[in-house]
Amino acid sequence: LIDQAIASTGASSVKEMGKVMGVIKPKAQGRADMGKIGAMIKARLTG
């Protein structure tokens, strides 16, 4: 889910994390810990 969201938004840096969260949030809200998802997105975007 995270990799798909990064690919679909074209995000390449942590500055674009909001775009990725915007794609993931409606799909994961209430089913996953958004804090953990945010940390995973940040880790992928930083390298």
Coordinates of C-alpha atoms in Angstrom, one line a residue:
L1 CA 0.0 0.0 0.0
I2 CA 2.8 2.4 0.9
D3 CA 4.9 1.7 -2.1
Q4 CA 1.8 2.1 -4.4
A5 CA 1.0 5.4 -2.8
I6 CA 4.6 6.7 -3.2
A7 CA 4.6 5.5 -6.9
S8 CA 1.2 7.1 -7.6
T9 CA 2.1 10.5 -6.1
G10 CA 5.7 10.5 -7.5
A11 CA 6.9 11.5 -4.1
S12 CA 10.7 11.4 -3.8
S13 CA 11.4 13.3 -0.5
V14 CA 10.1 13.7 3.0
K15 CA 8.7 17.1 2.0
E16 CA 6.1 15.2 -0.1
M17 CA 5.0 12.9 2.7
G18 CA 1.7 14.8 3.0
K19 CA 0.8 13.7 -0.6
V20 CA 1.4 10.1 0.2
M21 CA -0.5 10.3 3.5
G22 CA -3.4 11.8 1.6
V23 CA -3.6 8.8 -0.6
I24 CA -3.2 6.2 2.2
K25 CA -5.4 7.8 4.9
P26 CA -8.8 7.0 3.3
K27 CA -7.7 3.4 2.7
A28 CA -6.1 2.8 6.1
Q29 CA -8.0 5.0 8.5
G30 CA -9.4 3.0 11.4
R31 CA -7.7 -0.2 10.2
A32 CA -4.1 0.8 10.8
D33 CA -2.0 3.0 13.2
M34 CA -1.4 6.1 11.1
G35 CA 1.6 7.0 13.3
K36 CA 3.3 3.7 12.3
I37 CA 2.3 4.2 8.6
G38 CA 3.8 7.7 8.7
A39 CA 7.1 6.3 10.1
M40 CA 7.2 3.7 7.4
I41 CA 6.6 6.3 4.7
K42 CA 9.3 8.6 6.1
A43 CA 11.7 5.7 6.2
R44 CA 11.1 4.8 2.6
L45 CA 11.4 8.4 1.4
T46 CA 14.6 9.0 3.3
G47 CA 16.4 6.0 1.8

